[in-house]
Short mmCIF file of C-alpha atoms and ligand atoms in Angstrom, two decimals:
data_model
loop_
_atom_site.label_atom_id
_atom_site.label_comp_id
_atom_site.label_asym_id
_atom_site.label_seq_id
_atom_site.Cartn_x
_atom_site.Cartn_y
_atom_site.Cartn_z
CA MET E 24 -0.09 -0.43 -0.39
CA ASN E 25 1.19 3.91 -0.93
CA LYS E 26 2.39 5.58 2.44
CA THR E 27 1.30 8.21 3.34
CA ILE E 28 3.12 11.46 3.85
CA LEU E 29 1.68 14.69 5.59
CA VAL E 30 3.73 18.03 4.16
CA THR E 31 3.09 20.89 6.35
CA GLY E 32 3.47 24.22 4.91
CA GLY E 33 2.88 22.26 1.04
CA THR E 34 1.45 24.76 -0.90
CA GLY E 35 4.15 27.06 -0.32
CA TYR E 36 7.59 27.25 -2.24
CA ILE E 37 9.45 23.76 -1.62
CA GLY E 38 6.56 22.27 -0.35
CA SER E 39 4.70 22.33 -3.40
CA HIS E 40 7.98 21.03 -5.91
CA THR E 41 8.19 18.31 -2.73
CA VAL E 42 4.45 17.23 -3.49
CA VAL E 43 5.16 16.98 -6.45
CA ALA E 44 8.98 14.84 -6.30
CA LEU E 45 6.86 12.35 -3.82
CA GLN E 46 3.84 11.65 -5.81
CA GLU E 47 5.96 11.37 -8.63
CA LYS E 48 7.25 8.14 -6.74
CA GLY E 49 3.64 6.82 -5.75
CA TYR E 50 3.88 8.31 -2.63
CA LYS E 51 0.04 9.98 -1.52
CA VAL E 52 0.29 13.16 -0.20
CA ILE E 53 -1.49 15.65 2.41
CA ILE E 54 -1.13 18.68 2.58
CA ALA E 55 -1.49 21.31 5.44
CA ASP E 56 -0.81 25.14 4.99
CA ASN E 57 -3.15 28.04 6.70
CA LEU E 58 -2.31 29.67 2.54
CA ALA E 59 -0.49 32.59 5.42
CA ASN E 60 2.20 32.83 1.95
CA SER E 61 0.51 31.05 -0.46
CA GLU E 62 -2.88 30.27 -2.32
CA LYS E 63 -5.22 27.29 -2.37
CA GLU E 64 -4.58 27.40 -6.78
CA VAL E 65 -1.55 25.75 -6.30
CA ILE E 66 -3.18 21.94 -5.86
CA TYR E 67 -4.97 22.52 -8.72
CA ASN E 68 -1.48 22.80 -10.80
CA ILE E 69 0.26 20.51 -9.02
CA GLU E 70 -3.10 18.12 -10.02
CA LYS E 71 -1.85 19.05 -13.84
CA ILE E 72 1.76 18.15 -13.40
CA SER E 73 1.18 14.64 -11.37
CA HIS E 74 -2.19 14.52 -12.34
CA VAL E 75 -3.33 13.61 -8.92
CA LEU E 76 -4.54 16.44 -6.67
CA PRO E 77 -3.89 15.82 -3.43
CA GLN E 78 -5.89 16.05 0.34
CA PHE E 79 -5.64 19.43 1.58
CA GLU E 80 -6.73 20.82 4.88
CA PRO E 81 -6.67 24.53 5.64
CA ILE E 82 -5.36 24.57 9.12
CA ASP E 83 -2.90 26.56 11.43
CA LEU E 84 -0.43 23.72 12.83
CA ALA E 85 -0.14 26.41 15.57
CA ASN E 86 -3.56 25.81 16.64
CA GLU E 87 -3.23 23.42 18.80
CA GLN E 88 -7.28 21.50 18.23
CA ALA E 89 -6.58 21.89 15.16
CA CYS E 90 -3.82 20.69 14.66
CA GLU E 91 -4.96 17.59 16.79
CA ALA E 92 -8.21 16.98 14.67
CA LEU E 93 -5.33 16.95 11.41
CA PHE E 94 -3.72 13.84 13.15
CA ASN E 95 -7.26 12.13 13.99
CA LYS E 96 -8.88 12.48 11.03
CA TYR E 97 -5.95 10.68 8.72
CA SER E 98 -3.36 8.05 8.90
CA ILE E 99 0.04 8.62 8.05
CA ASN E 100 3.37 7.28 7.71
CA ALA E 101 5.60 10.26 7.73
CA VAL E 102 5.59 14.17 8.23
CA ILE E 103 7.58 16.83 6.11
CA HIS E 104 7.43 19.72 8.62
CA PHE E 105 8.23 23.19 6.20
CA ALA E 106 5.50 24.94 8.04
CA ALA E 107 7.14 28.06 9.05
CA TYR E 108 7.35 32.01 8.35
CA LYS E 109 10.99 32.59 6.64
CA TYR E 110 11.44 35.88 6.02
CA VAL E 111 14.92 37.32 7.77
CA ASN E 112 13.89 40.72 8.27
CA GLU E 113 10.62 40.43 9.16
CA SER E 114 11.94 37.98 12.35
CA VAL E 115 14.20 40.81 13.44
CA ASN E 116 10.99 43.36 13.97
CA ASN E 117 8.72 40.73 14.99
CA PRO E 118 10.58 37.94 17.09
CA LEU E 119 7.49 36.97 18.92
CA ARG E 120 5.33 36.23 15.64
CA TYR E 121 8.18 34.08 14.58
CA TYR E 122 9.22 32.28 17.64
CA LYS E 123 4.85 31.54 18.26
CA ASN E 124 4.71 30.40 14.74
CA ASN E 125 7.95 28.20 13.95
CA LEU E 126 7.84 27.14 17.25
CA ILE E 127 5.26 26.18 18.47
CA SER E 128 3.74 23.75 15.64
CA LEU E 129 6.35 22.26 15.56
CA LEU E 130 5.59 21.48 19.27
CA ASN E 131 2.24 20.27 18.60
CA VAL E 132 3.07 18.61 15.95
CA LEU E 133 5.58 16.26 18.21
CA ASN E 134 3.05 16.72 20.43
CA GLU E 135 0.49 14.71 17.27
CA MET E 136 3.44 12.23 15.77
CA LYS E 137 3.45 10.71 19.78
CA LYS E 138 0.61 10.36 20.31
CA HIS E 139 -0.22 8.77 17.17
CA ASN E 140 2.78 6.57 17.02
CA ILE E 141 4.43 8.43 14.01
CA CYS E 142 7.70 7.51 14.02
CA ASN E 143 9.58 9.83 10.78
CA ILE E 144 9.84 13.51 10.65
CA VAL E 145 12.02 15.49 8.09
CA PHE E 146 12.66 19.16 9.25
CA SER E 147 13.26 22.08 6.88
CA SER E 148 16.46 23.52 8.58
CA SER E 149 18.28 26.44 7.10
CA CYS E 150 22.67 27.23 6.87
CA THR E 151 21.71 30.41 8.26
CA VAL E 152 22.85 27.82 11.51
CA TYR E 153 26.13 28.11 10.73
CA GLY E 154 25.58 31.83 11.39
CA THR E 155 29.29 33.34 9.61
CA PRO E 156 31.43 30.47 9.27
CA ASP E 157 34.79 30.47 9.89
CA THR E 158 35.82 27.98 7.12
CA LEU E 159 34.07 27.18 3.73
CA PRO E 160 32.59 24.89 2.46
CA VAL E 161 30.17 24.30 5.44
CA THR E 162 30.23 20.56 6.55
CA GLU E 163 27.62 19.41 9.59
CA THR E 164 30.02 18.83 11.92
CA SER E 165 30.97 22.94 11.18
CA PRO E 166 29.79 25.14 14.55
CA VAL E 167 26.61 26.39 14.89
CA LYS E 168 27.17 29.61 15.56
CA LYS E 169 24.63 32.76 17.01
CA SER E 170 22.24 33.26 14.89
CA MET E 171 21.64 36.45 13.45
CA SER E 172 17.80 37.14 13.25
CA PRO E 173 15.37 35.17 15.51
CA TYR E 174 13.99 33.61 12.04
CA GLY E 175 17.25 32.08 12.28
CA ASN E 176 17.30 31.25 16.19
CA THR E 177 13.27 29.40 15.34
CA LYS E 178 15.96 26.88 12.92
CA GLN E 179 18.22 26.62 15.93
CA VAL E 180 16.21 26.03 18.76
CA ALA E 181 13.92 23.75 16.73
CA GLU E 182 16.65 21.91 16.04
CA GLU E 183 17.62 21.03 19.34
CA ILE E 184 13.95 20.57 20.06
CA LEU E 185 13.79 17.44 18.00
CA GLU E 186 17.77 15.84 18.73
CA ASP E 187 16.52 15.92 22.41
CA ASN E 188 13.10 14.65 22.03
CA CYS E 189 15.62 11.84 19.33
CA LYS E 190 17.52 11.15 22.41
CA ALA E 191 13.87 10.54 24.43
CA ASP E 192 12.73 8.91 22.08
CA ARG E 193 14.63 6.41 20.03
CA HIS E 194 12.67 4.62 17.42
CA LEU E 195 12.12 9.02 16.38
CA LYS E 196 13.11 9.23 13.44
CA VAL E 197 14.30 13.39 12.18
CA ILE E 198 16.53 14.02 9.54
CA SER E 199 17.03 17.69 9.57
CA LEU E 200 17.81 19.12 6.36
CA ARG E 201 19.50 22.65 5.74
CA TYR E 202 18.91 24.38 2.89
CA PHE E 203 20.73 26.49 1.15
CA ASN E 204 19.50 28.42 -1.53
CA PRO E 205 16.50 27.47 -3.51
CA ILE E 206 16.05 29.10 -6.64
CA GLY E 207 14.00 28.30 -10.03
CA ALA E 208 10.79 26.61 -10.78
CA HIS E 209 9.56 23.38 -11.41
CA PRO E 210 10.05 22.82 -15.61
CA SER E 211 6.39 22.29 -16.58
CA ILE E 212 6.55 26.06 -15.32
CA LYS E 213 3.25 25.51 -13.24
CA ILE E 214 4.27 25.82 -9.58
CA GLY E 215 7.06 28.37 -8.92
CA GLU E 216 7.31 30.86 -6.15
CA THR E 217 4.57 33.01 -5.21
CA ALA E 218 6.29 35.39 -2.62
CA LYS E 219 2.89 37.62 -1.43
CA GLY E 220 3.76 41.74 -0.79
CA ILE E 221 7.59 42.92 -1.78
CA PRO E 222 9.75 39.82 -2.35
CA GLN E 223 12.95 39.79 0.08
CA ASN E 224 14.90 37.22 -1.75
CA LEU E 225 17.36 37.48 -4.78
CA LEU E 226 15.70 35.48 -7.41
CA PRO E 227 11.83 36.78 -7.04
CA TYR E 228 12.66 40.34 -6.82
CA LEU E 229 15.55 40.47 -9.64
CA THR E 230 12.82 38.20 -12.26
CA GLN E 231 10.01 41.41 -11.08
CA THR E 232 12.40 44.27 -11.99
CA VAL E 233 13.08 42.41 -15.41
CA ILE E 234 9.48 42.14 -15.82
CA GLY E 235 8.99 45.51 -14.88
CA LYS E 236 6.68 45.51 -11.42
CA ARG E 237 10.07 46.81 -9.35
CA GLU E 238 12.38 49.89 -10.78
CA PHE E 239 15.69 48.74 -9.80
CA LEU E 240 17.48 46.04 -8.22
CA SER E 241 18.99 46.74 -5.17
CA VAL E 242 22.54 45.14 -4.75
CA PHE E 243 23.02 45.06 -1.41
CA GLY E 244 26.69 45.75 -0.70
CA ASN E 245 29.88 45.50 -3.30
CA ASP E 246 32.94 45.59 -0.34
CA TYR E 247 32.55 42.48 0.80
CA ASN E 248 35.85 40.41 1.09
CA THR E 249 34.92 38.49 -1.89
CA PRO E 250 36.30 38.16 -5.44
CA ASP E 251 33.82 41.02 -6.99
CA GLY E 252 32.72 42.56 -3.62
CA THR E 253 29.56 41.18 -3.48
CA CYS E 254 27.93 38.28 -1.25
CA ILE E 255 28.82 34.23 -2.47
CA ARG E 256 25.56 31.98 -1.70
CA ASP E 257 25.27 28.36 -2.98
CA TYR E 258 21.78 28.29 -4.84
CA ILE E 259 19.53 25.59 -5.54
CA HIS E 260 17.19 24.04 -8.21
CA VAL E 261 14.25 24.16 -6.52
CA MET E 262 13.46 20.19 -7.91
CA ASP E 263 16.64 19.57 -6.74
CA LEU E 264 15.18 20.38 -2.96
CA ALA E 265 12.79 18.73 -3.77
CA TYR E 266 14.01 15.20 -4.24
CA ALA E 267 16.00 15.54 -1.02
CA HIS E 268 13.21 15.56 0.93
CA VAL E 269 12.32 12.03 -1.33
CA CYS E 270 15.21 10.86 -0.41
CA ALA E 271 15.07 11.57 2.95
CA ILE E 272 11.90 9.92 3.33
CA GLU E 273 12.93 6.91 1.53
CA ARG E 274 15.36 6.22 3.76
CA MET E 275 13.59 6.58 7.30
CA LEU E 276 11.16 4.52 5.50
CA HIS E 277 12.77 1.85 3.38
CA MET E 278 16.34 2.09 5.05
CA GLY E 279 16.38 2.44 8.61
CA SER E 280 19.64 3.53 9.95
CA ASP E 281 21.02 2.92 13.68
CA ILE E 282 21.28 7.09 14.46
CA ASN E 283 18.14 8.70 14.76
CA TYR E 284 18.66 12.00 14.27
CA GLU E 285 20.52 13.11 10.88
CA VAL E 286 21.25 16.60 10.01
CA PHE E 287 22.80 16.97 6.17
CA ASN E 288 23.21 20.20 4.17
CA VAL E 289 21.94 20.55 0.41
CA GLY E 290 23.11 22.56 -1.43
CA THR E 291 25.45 22.35 -4.69
CA GLY E 292 28.71 22.71 -3.00
CA LYS E 293 28.94 25.79 -5.59
CA GLY E 294 29.04 29.47 -4.79
CA TYR E 295 27.61 32.71 -6.92
CA SER E 296 27.95 36.27 -6.00
CA VAL E 297 24.74 38.54 -6.54
CA LEU E 298 27.25 39.85 -9.84
CA GLU E 299 27.82 36.47 -11.28
CA ILE E 300 23.94 35.49 -10.99
CA ILE E 301 22.94 38.93 -12.02
CA GLN E 302 25.24 38.18 -15.48
CA THR E 303 24.50 34.71 -15.59
CA PHE E 304 20.51 35.40 -15.84
CA GLU E 305 21.35 38.06 -18.85
CA LYS E 306 23.28 35.56 -20.83
CA VAL E 307 20.07 32.69 -20.57
CA THR E 308 17.59 34.89 -20.66
CA GLY E 309 19.10 37.85 -22.92
CA MET E 310 17.40 39.82 -20.67
CA LYS E 311 19.19 43.27 -19.11
CA VAL E 312 18.75 43.76 -15.64
CA ASN E 313 18.45 47.02 -13.89
CA PHE E 314 20.54 47.25 -10.66
CA GLN E 315 21.70 49.64 -8.45
CA PHE E 316 25.12 49.26 -5.70
CA LYS E 317 23.33 49.85 -2.02
CA GLY E 318 24.89 49.41 1.67
CA ARG E 319 25.12 46.23 3.76
CA ARG E 320 22.14 44.72 4.21
CA GLU E 321 21.63 44.04 7.98
CA GLY E 322 22.42 40.20 8.85
CA ASP E 323 23.77 39.59 5.36
CA ILE E 324 27.06 37.43 6.07
CA ALA E 325 29.54 37.34 2.98
CA GLN E 326 29.62 34.22 1.55
CA ILE E 327 28.83 30.48 2.40
CA TRP E 328 28.14 27.44 0.22
CA ALA E 329 27.90 23.55 1.16
CA ASP E 330 29.54 20.61 1.51
CA THR E 331 27.60 18.01 0.42
CA SER E 332 29.37 14.80 0.09
CA LEU E 333 27.30 13.99 3.36
CA ALA E 334 23.67 14.23 1.69
CA ASN E 335 25.96 12.54 -1.98
CA LYS E 336 26.89 9.39 0.01
CA VAL E 337 24.38 8.91 2.49
CA LEU E 338 21.01 10.34 1.33
CA LYS E 339 22.02 8.21 -2.30
CA TRP E 340 20.76 12.26 -3.63
CA GLU E 341 22.56 14.85 -5.82
CA ALA E 342 22.22 18.56 -7.20
CA LEU E 343 21.73 17.92 -11.29
CA TYR E 344 20.49 21.50 -12.74
CA ALA E 345 23.21 23.91 -13.56
CA LEU E 346 22.49 27.53 -12.27
CA GLU E 347 21.73 28.28 -15.95
CA ASP E 348 18.59 25.95 -15.44
CA MET E 349 18.11 27.61 -12.47
CA LEU E 350 17.99 30.96 -13.80
CA LEU E 351 16.00 30.30 -17.18
CA SER E 352 12.88 28.45 -14.99
CA ALA E 353 13.08 31.60 -12.76
CA TRP E 354 12.49 33.78 -15.49
CA LYS E 355 10.32 31.21 -17.16
CA TRP E 356 8.04 31.31 -14.03
CA GLU E 357 8.28 34.88 -13.50
CA LYS E 358 6.24 35.01 -17.47
CA GLU E 359 4.00 32.81 -16.57
CA LEU E 360 2.87 35.01 -13.79
CA ALA E 361 2.51 38.30 -16.06
CA LYS E 362 0.32 36.23 -17.61
CA SER E 363 -2.54 36.18 -14.80
N1 UFG L 919 20.16 40.49 -2.20
C1 UFG L 919 20.09 41.71 -2.86
N2 UFG L 919 19.19 42.22 -3.46
C2 UFG L 919 17.41 41.55 -2.98
C3 UFG L 919 18.07 40.65 -1.98
C4 UFG L 919 19.26 39.94 -1.88
O1 UFG L 919 21.70 41.95 -3.09
O2 UFG L 919 16.83 42.70 -2.98
C5 UFG L 919 21.65 39.31 -2.18
C6 UFG L 919 21.42 39.63 -0.16
O3 UFG L 919 22.40 40.50 0.25
C7 UFG L 919 22.44 38.14 -0.04
C8 UFG L 919 21.74 37.69 -1.73
O4 UFG L 919 21.11 38.23 -2.67
O5 UFG L 919 23.79 38.53 -0.39
C9 UFG L 919 20.95 36.54 -1.30
O6 UFG L 919 20.11 37.02 -0.69
P1 UFG L 919 18.45 35.85 -0.24
O7 UFG L 919 17.28 37.06 0.15
O8 UFG L 919 18.50 35.57 -1.33
O9 UFG L 919 18.50 34.99 0.35
P2 UFG L 919 19.40 34.76 2.19
O10 UFG L 919 20.88 33.64 1.72
O11 UFG L 919 20.03 36.33 2.20
O12 UFG L 919 18.34 34.13 2.32
C10 UFG L 919 18.34 32.75 2.21
C11 UFG L 919 17.28 32.55 2.84
C12 UFG L 919 16.86 32.35 4.86
C13 UFG L 919 17.59 32.10 4.85
C14 UFG L 919 19.14 31.92 3.91
C15 UFG L 919 20.06 30.72 4.46
O13 UFG L 919 15.60 33.10 2.10
O14 UFG L 919 15.39 31.76 5.04
O15 UFG L 919 18.71 31.88 2.61
O16 UFG L 919 20.90 31.26 4.51
F1 UFG L 919 17.65 31.35 6.07
#
């Protein structure tokens, strides 16, 4: 019988791509999402790709009763927990909102998992837990540094909550995936990134500038200690990131592991500067990016990229898409959005 995966935050950017990747592998998916930063319509776009409409529950997991009702309603084999707020700046201005939403929803989910004997959870973590790394690339054993933002701290604390619960309950299996910078859209261009309001991340802001929704892209800082002075990140195609979740689920459900708390970096292992992103975007799309250098953005680190050898070896996963594919699909998606 097909295994059932609860995907919290499944109408969001990474969540929706992961739902498609799970369905491709034959998993039955239940999405729980409060639509705080996504639209219900995403489930129909998922159906257009996979020909399977995922079950959808429009609930807020920070609401204990709603979370309880969800777990009472379905028989679930594993959970992928994406549902969380994700903006660094917003979290600095409103830390309570972030701690409350991101941590209470995790606690509610874990509590229901325990009550229902559900032992497998994949958690959306972030490379933000490394803070400003001392050496590059970062490996999973690189130190977790004091977080630069309440958002980042919610990820660190969530990892600690999960690890403590694994120590207390040897049946619980947790895989924390530390994401680097996901960009791009599904090759069908039916799902992609749809930030509500003004985008805060580089790619949606860049594509919105090129399509004419924004006047210019601000490049935050050109005086960093990097070859061209702009920040370096490890950009990963969102479908590669989605497949990493499938590999994590397969490891938990089918292969087993003696260790019940595991952490993996999910990036490409390559770093690109903001200027390299702009130049490559211009090359692959033939479009001009109107940008201006501005001061550094608070909380930004100069550079980070991943050592992905652990995920390559243990999860038997690797990133397949090149930067050119990521940028081209992001542009196609922006043009698709402009049609509606
Ligand atoms: N940038 C610009 N202009 C913009 C937006 C971003 O120059 O308009 C720059 C940033 O300064 C940074 C790079 O582009 O150097 C990437 O910025 P993003 O905001 O796209 O991504 P971040 O690396 O800051 O943050 C992302 C996620 C976080 C996650 C973090 C981990 O948004 O959720 O990666 O490093 F925690």
